[in-house]
C-alpha cells in the first residue's frame, strides 16, 4: 500500500472498464457531507442508478441509526446503516449486528468525565443506546452539537441509570479531542477502544467494535468480497473500514494516518469527492 496514495481522478482510466463493485460504504462527516453538513444533491439520482445496478450503498458513521435513517428517509428501504461507529448495524428496522458495552465500563467513563468537568475541562458525555442517546449536560452549546449527530436524544438526571442497551459512550470536547479528552481516558485504552472520531469527538467502545468489523460482517452476510467493496473515509475511526476494501479512498484533507492507510485519494468532501469518484470507478 503506498505511503502517499495517488489521486484516483488524476490516474489513467481503468483499461477494463467499470469496476465490479457490489458495495459502496462511506463515512458521513468530512467525507460525504460538505463542511455545512449537507448531503450533495447529486447523490439522490446516483443512488437510484446504484440500486438499478444492484449495488448496495451504506452510510457508516459515528452518528446514531435514527439520525442516519432520517437523513436518508427517502431511500432508506433496503439500505444498511452502519451506525455508532459500527456498534449497531440495521437494515429496514431490523438489527443485523450490535456490540453492547458493559454497563460498568460505561459508568466508569461517565464518572471519569465528571471528574474532568470538575477540574475545569469543557467536555460532555453522550451515553449511546439502541433506542436513544442520553445526556446530563443541558447547556445549549453542548445540546446543539448533540442534536447534529443524535436525532433521538434525552436529557436525564443520571446517564448511568438508563434502561437501554448501551453501545458506546461518546464525548464531545470543545477543545481538541485528540490532545485533550482522549489522553485523559488512557485507563480504558488497555481493554477498550478509545477512538478519536472527529476534531471534537472521542468514542469509547468494545475492543471488537469498529466500522471495519461491521463491514466485514456485512460482506460475509452478503457474499461480497473486499475486491467488490468501495470505501470512503477521512478520520481515525475509518481506518479499519478502509482495510476491509480494496477500493479504499481517503478524501483530500483527511487525517494523515487515513491518507497513509487508504489505497487512493479522492477529492475533498467540499468538492463532491465521493460522488465524483463513484462516477469514475463505476462508469456512471
Short mmCIF file of C-alpha atoms in Angstrom, two decimals:
data_model
loop_
_atom_site.label_atom_id
_atom_site.label_comp_id
_atom_site.label_asym_id
_atom_site.label_seq_id
_atom_site.Cartn_x
_atom_site.Cartn_y
_atom_site.Cartn_z
CA UNK A 1 0.00 0.00 0.00
CA UNK A 2 1.55 3.34 -0.97
CA UNK A 3 2.60 5.75 1.75
CA UNK A 4 1.04 8.57 -0.26
CA UNK A 5 -1.99 7.42 -2.27
CA UNK A 6 -2.43 8.65 -5.81
CA UNK A 7 -5.37 10.91 -6.57
CA UNK A 8 -7.63 8.49 -8.41
CA UNK A 9 -9.26 11.06 -10.67
CA UNK A 10 -5.83 12.05 -11.95
CA UNK A 11 -4.87 8.47 -12.75
CA UNK A 12 -5.30 6.78 -16.11
CA UNK A 13 -8.80 5.45 -16.79
CA UNK A 14 -9.25 1.77 -15.91
CA UNK A 15 -8.45 -0.25 -19.01
CA UNK A 16 -11.02 -2.96 -18.28
CA UNK A 17 -13.98 -0.62 -17.95
CA UNK A 18 -16.12 -0.06 -14.85
CA UNK A 19 -15.05 -1.94 -11.74
CA UNK A 20 -17.15 -4.84 -10.41
CA UNK A 21 -18.34 -3.02 -7.29
CA UNK A 22 -21.22 -4.51 -5.28
CA UNK A 23 -20.99 -2.45 -2.09
CA UNK A 24 -20.20 1.24 -1.51
CA UNK A 25 -19.66 2.35 2.08
CA UNK A 26 -18.98 5.94 3.07
CA UNK A 27 -18.33 7.89 6.21
CA UNK A 28 -20.52 10.96 6.60
CA UNK A 29 -18.85 13.97 8.28
CA UNK A 30 -15.80 15.19 6.43
CA UNK A 31 -16.36 12.61 3.69
CA UNK A 32 -19.80 12.55 2.05
CA UNK A 33 -21.17 15.68 3.73
CA UNK A 34 -19.70 19.08 2.95
CA UNK A 35 -18.47 21.29 5.75
CA UNK A 36 -22.00 22.68 6.15
CA UNK A 37 -23.16 19.10 6.91
CA UNK A 38 -25.16 18.85 3.67
CA UNK A 39 -25.69 15.74 1.54
CA UNK A 40 -24.76 16.58 -2.08
CA UNK A 41 -27.85 16.98 -4.26
CA UNK A 42 -26.31 14.76 -6.89
CA UNK A 43 -26.33 11.76 -4.55
CA UNK A 44 -30.05 11.02 -4.95
CA UNK A 45 -30.10 10.24 -8.69
CA UNK A 46 -26.82 8.36 -8.25
CA UNK A 47 -28.37 6.16 -5.55
CA UNK A 48 -31.25 5.35 -7.89
CA UNK A 49 -28.76 4.21 -10.53
CA UNK A 50 -26.77 2.18 -8.00
CA UNK A 51 -29.96 0.41 -6.93
CA UNK A 52 -30.83 -0.30 -10.55
CA UNK A 53 -27.41 -1.92 -10.98
CA UNK A 54 -27.73 -3.95 -7.78
CA UNK A 55 -25.04 -2.01 -5.91
CA UNK A 56 -25.72 -1.55 -2.19
CA UNK A 57 -24.93 1.87 -0.71
CA UNK A 58 -24.29 2.03 3.03
CA UNK A 59 -23.60 5.05 5.26
CA UNK A 60 -21.08 4.26 8.02
CA UNK A 61 -20.88 6.87 10.73
CA UNK A 62 -20.44 7.71 14.36
CA UNK A 63 -23.96 9.14 14.08
CA UNK A 64 -26.81 7.12 15.56
CA UNK A 65 -29.14 4.96 13.49
CA UNK A 66 -32.12 7.31 13.99
CA UNK A 67 -30.10 10.24 12.62
CA UNK A 68 -28.87 8.32 9.58
CA UNK A 69 -32.32 6.94 8.83
CA UNK A 70 -33.79 10.45 8.97
CA UNK A 71 -31.11 11.77 6.59
CA UNK A 72 -31.77 9.00 4.05
CA UNK A 73 -35.50 8.60 4.69
CA UNK A 74 -36.45 8.91 1.02
CA UNK A 75 -34.22 5.95 0.04
CA UNK A 76 -33.93 4.06 3.34
CA UNK A 77 -35.78 0.91 2.24
CA UNK A 78 -33.24 -1.88 1.82
CA UNK A 79 -30.31 0.31 2.88
CA UNK A 80 -27.88 -0.95 5.51
CA UNK A 81 -26.91 1.62 8.13
CA UNK A 82 -23.60 1.11 9.92
CA UNK A 83 -24.27 3.37 12.89
CA UNK A 84 -22.45 4.37 16.06
CA UNK A 85 -19.01 3.60 14.59
CA UNK A 86 -20.01 0.03 13.75
CA UNK A 87 -21.52 -0.90 17.10
CA UNK A 88 -25.06 -1.01 15.67
CA UNK A 89 -25.93 -2.20 12.16
CA UNK A 90 -29.55 -2.03 10.98
CA UNK A 91 -31.49 -2.76 7.80
CA UNK A 92 -35.19 -1.94 7.42
CA UNK A 93 -35.53 -1.56 11.18
CA UNK A 94 -34.02 -4.99 11.86
CA UNK A 95 -30.77 -5.26 13.82
CA UNK A 96 -28.10 -7.11 11.84
CA UNK A 97 -25.41 -6.82 14.49
CA UNK A 98 -24.50 -4.93 17.64
CA UNK A 99 -21.70 -4.86 20.20
CA UNK A 100 -23.10 -3.60 23.53
CA UNK A 101 -20.78 -2.03 26.07
CA UNK A 102 -20.69 -3.36 29.62
CA UNK A 103 -22.60 -1.01 31.91
CA UNK A 104 -19.77 -0.91 34.43
CA UNK A 105 -17.40 0.36 31.74
CA UNK A 106 -19.90 2.95 30.53
CA UNK A 107 -20.36 4.10 34.11
CA UNK A 108 -16.61 4.34 34.61
CA UNK A 109 -16.22 6.53 31.54
CA UNK A 110 -19.02 8.81 32.69
CA UNK A 111 -17.51 9.15 36.15
CA UNK A 112 -14.14 9.98 34.58
CA UNK A 113 -15.80 12.71 32.50
CA UNK A 114 -17.49 14.11 35.58
CA UNK A 115 -14.07 14.41 37.24
CA UNK A 116 -12.67 16.13 34.16
CA UNK A 117 -15.52 18.63 34.24
CA UNK A 118 -14.97 19.23 37.95
CA UNK A 119 -11.37 20.01 37.09
CA UNK A 120 -12.36 22.62 34.52
CA UNK A 121 -12.49 20.63 31.27
CA UNK A 122 -15.18 21.69 28.79
CA UNK A 123 -16.42 18.23 27.83
CA UNK A 124 -19.74 16.41 27.88
CA UNK A 125 -20.71 12.73 27.75
CA UNK A 126 -23.31 11.12 25.49
CA UNK A 127 -24.33 7.61 26.53
CA UNK A 128 -25.46 5.99 23.29
CA UNK A 129 -28.19 3.37 23.50
CA UNK A 130 -30.02 1.48 20.79
CA UNK A 131 -33.22 3.49 21.32
CA UNK A 132 -31.76 6.93 22.09
CA UNK A 133 -28.75 8.91 23.26
CA UNK A 134 -28.70 10.17 26.85
CA UNK A 135 -27.06 13.29 28.27
CA UNK A 136 -26.85 15.09 31.60
CA UNK A 137 -25.38 18.35 30.37
CA UNK A 138 -28.09 20.85 29.45
CA UNK A 139 -26.37 23.97 28.09
CA UNK A 140 -27.38 24.96 24.56
CA UNK A 141 -23.84 24.92 23.16
CA UNK A 142 -23.47 21.25 24.06
CA UNK A 143 -27.01 20.26 23.07
CA UNK A 144 -26.56 21.90 19.66
CA UNK A 145 -23.67 19.51 18.97
CA UNK A 146 -25.65 16.55 20.28
CA UNK A 147 -28.63 17.31 18.04
CA UNK A 148 -26.42 17.21 14.94
CA UNK A 149 -25.47 13.57 15.47
CA UNK A 150 -28.22 12.21 17.73
CA UNK A 151 -31.72 12.89 16.45
CA UNK A 152 -33.15 10.77 19.27
CA UNK A 153 -31.68 12.14 22.50
CA UNK A 154 -32.97 12.58 26.01
CA UNK A 155 -31.83 14.69 28.93
CA UNK A 156 -31.74 12.59 32.09
CA UNK A 157 -30.61 13.12 35.65
CA UNK A 158 -28.15 10.20 35.61
CA UNK A 159 -26.90 8.75 32.33
CA UNK A 160 -25.52 5.69 34.12
CA UNK A 161 -29.03 4.58 35.09
CA UNK A 162 -30.77 4.47 31.69
CA UNK A 163 -32.83 1.40 30.76
CA UNK A 164 -31.32 0.81 27.33
CA UNK A 165 -28.59 -1.33 25.79
CA UNK A 166 -25.51 0.91 25.78
CA UNK A 167 -23.38 0.51 22.66
CA UNK A 168 -20.82 3.27 23.20
CA UNK A 169 -20.06 6.42 25.15
CA UNK A 170 -19.29 9.47 23.02
CA UNK A 171 -17.53 12.50 24.46
CA UNK A 172 -17.65 15.99 22.98
CA UNK A 173 -14.62 18.16 23.78
CA UNK A 174 -14.95 21.84 22.94
CA UNK A 175 -11.17 21.85 22.57
CA UNK A 176 -9.11 19.15 20.85
CA UNK A 177 -10.43 15.64 21.39
CA UNK A 178 -7.20 14.08 20.16
CA UNK A 179 -5.00 16.05 22.54
CA UNK A 180 -7.44 16.69 25.39
CA UNK A 181 -10.08 14.12 26.25
CA UNK A 182 -8.55 11.08 24.53
CA UNK A 183 -5.33 11.05 26.62
CA UNK A 184 -7.41 11.51 29.77
CA UNK A 185 -9.14 8.19 29.01
CA UNK A 186 -5.91 6.18 28.97
CA UNK A 187 -7.16 3.93 31.76
CA UNK A 188 -9.72 2.47 29.36
CA UNK A 189 -7.45 2.15 26.33
CA UNK A 190 -5.91 -1.10 27.51
CA UNK A 191 -9.18 -3.02 27.46
CA UNK A 192 -11.44 -0.97 25.18
CA UNK A 193 -11.28 1.22 22.11
CA UNK A 194 -10.77 4.90 22.73
CA UNK A 195 -11.07 6.28 19.21
CA UNK A 196 -10.94 9.88 18.04
CA UNK A 197 -13.80 10.13 15.56
CA UNK A 198 -13.53 13.86 14.80
CA UNK A 199 -11.83 17.06 15.86
CA UNK A 200 -14.04 17.29 18.95
CA UNK A 201 -15.33 13.72 19.45
CA UNK A 202 -13.95 10.66 21.22
CA UNK A 203 -15.80 7.33 21.38
CA UNK A 204 -15.30 4.56 23.92
CA UNK A 205 -16.42 1.15 22.66
CA UNK A 206 -15.61 -2.52 22.99
CA UNK A 207 -12.27 -3.51 21.53
CA UNK A 208 -14.09 -5.66 18.98
CA UNK A 209 -16.26 -2.77 17.77
CA UNK A 210 -15.35 -0.61 14.78
CA UNK A 211 -16.61 0.18 11.32
CA UNK A 212 -14.27 -2.41 9.83
CA UNK A 213 -15.65 -5.25 11.95
CA UNK A 214 -19.18 -4.25 11.00
CA UNK A 215 -18.25 -4.04 7.32
CA UNK A 216 -16.57 -7.44 7.27
CA UNK A 217 -19.64 -8.98 8.88
CA UNK A 218 -21.83 -7.38 6.23
CA UNK A 219 -19.55 -8.62 3.46
CA UNK A 220 -19.79 -12.19 4.79
CA UNK A 221 -23.57 -11.99 5.09
CA UNK A 222 -23.98 -10.69 1.55
CA UNK A 223 -21.26 -12.75 -0.11
CA UNK A 224 -19.38 -9.62 -1.21
CA UNK A 225 -15.58 -9.58 -1.35
CA UNK A 226 -13.13 -6.84 -0.44
CA UNK A 227 -12.38 -6.53 -4.16
CA UNK A 228 -16.05 -5.70 -4.76
CA UNK A 229 -16.17 -3.09 -1.99
CA UNK A 230 -15.52 0.65 -2.23
CA UNK A 231 -14.98 2.65 0.96
CA UNK A 232 -14.53 6.36 1.71
CA UNK A 233 -13.28 7.91 4.95
CA UNK A 234 -11.45 10.84 6.46
CA UNK A 235 -10.78 10.26 10.16
CA UNK A 236 -9.24 7.77 12.57
CA UNK A 237 -12.49 5.88 13.16
CA UNK A 238 -12.44 4.95 9.46
CA UNK A 239 -9.09 3.13 9.44
CA UNK A 240 -10.35 -0.44 9.94
CA UNK A 241 -13.09 0.13 7.38
CA UNK A 242 -10.51 1.19 4.79
CA UNK A 243 -8.58 -2.01 5.47
CA UNK A 244 -11.67 -4.08 4.59
CA UNK A 245 -11.90 -2.84 0.98
CA UNK A 246 -9.55 -2.98 -1.98
CA UNK A 247 -11.15 0.19 -3.35
CA UNK A 248 -10.34 2.38 -0.33
CA UNK A 249 -10.33 6.17 -0.60
CA UNK A 250 -9.29 8.94 1.77
CA UNK A 251 -10.81 12.30 0.96
CA UNK A 252 -8.41 15.19 0.41
CA UNK A 253 -7.83 16.90 3.74
CA UNK A 254 -8.26 13.67 5.69
CA UNK A 255 -6.22 12.86 8.78
CA UNK A 256 -2.63 11.99 7.72
CA UNK A 257 -2.93 8.43 9.04
CA UNK A 258 -6.09 7.89 6.98
CA UNK A 259 -4.32 9.12 3.86
CA UNK A 260 -1.44 6.74 4.58
CA UNK A 261 -3.73 3.71 5.01
CA UNK A 262 -6.00 4.31 2.01
CA UNK A 263 -5.11 2.98 -1.43
CA UNK A 264 -6.36 6.09 -3.23
CA UNK A 265 -7.03 9.76 -2.57
CA UNK A 266 -10.43 11.21 -3.57
CA UNK A 267 -11.28 14.90 -3.90
CA UNK A 268 -12.41 16.66 -0.73
CA UNK A 269 -15.87 16.50 0.79
CA UNK A 270 -16.45 20.08 -0.39
CA UNK A 271 -15.59 19.09 -3.96
CA UNK A 272 -18.03 16.19 -4.18
CA UNK A 273 -15.22 13.68 -3.80
CA UNK A 274 -17.40 10.66 -3.05
CA UNK A 275 -19.78 11.27 -5.94
CA UNK A 276 -17.06 12.11 -8.45
CA UNK A 277 -15.07 9.01 -7.54
CA UNK A 278 -18.08 6.69 -7.65
CA UNK A 279 -18.97 8.07 -11.06
CA UNK A 280 -15.44 7.44 -12.31
CA UNK A 281 -14.96 3.94 -10.90
CA UNK A 282 -18.44 2.70 -11.77
CA UNK A 283 -18.68 4.41 -15.12
CA UNK A 284 -21.79 6.38 -14.16
#
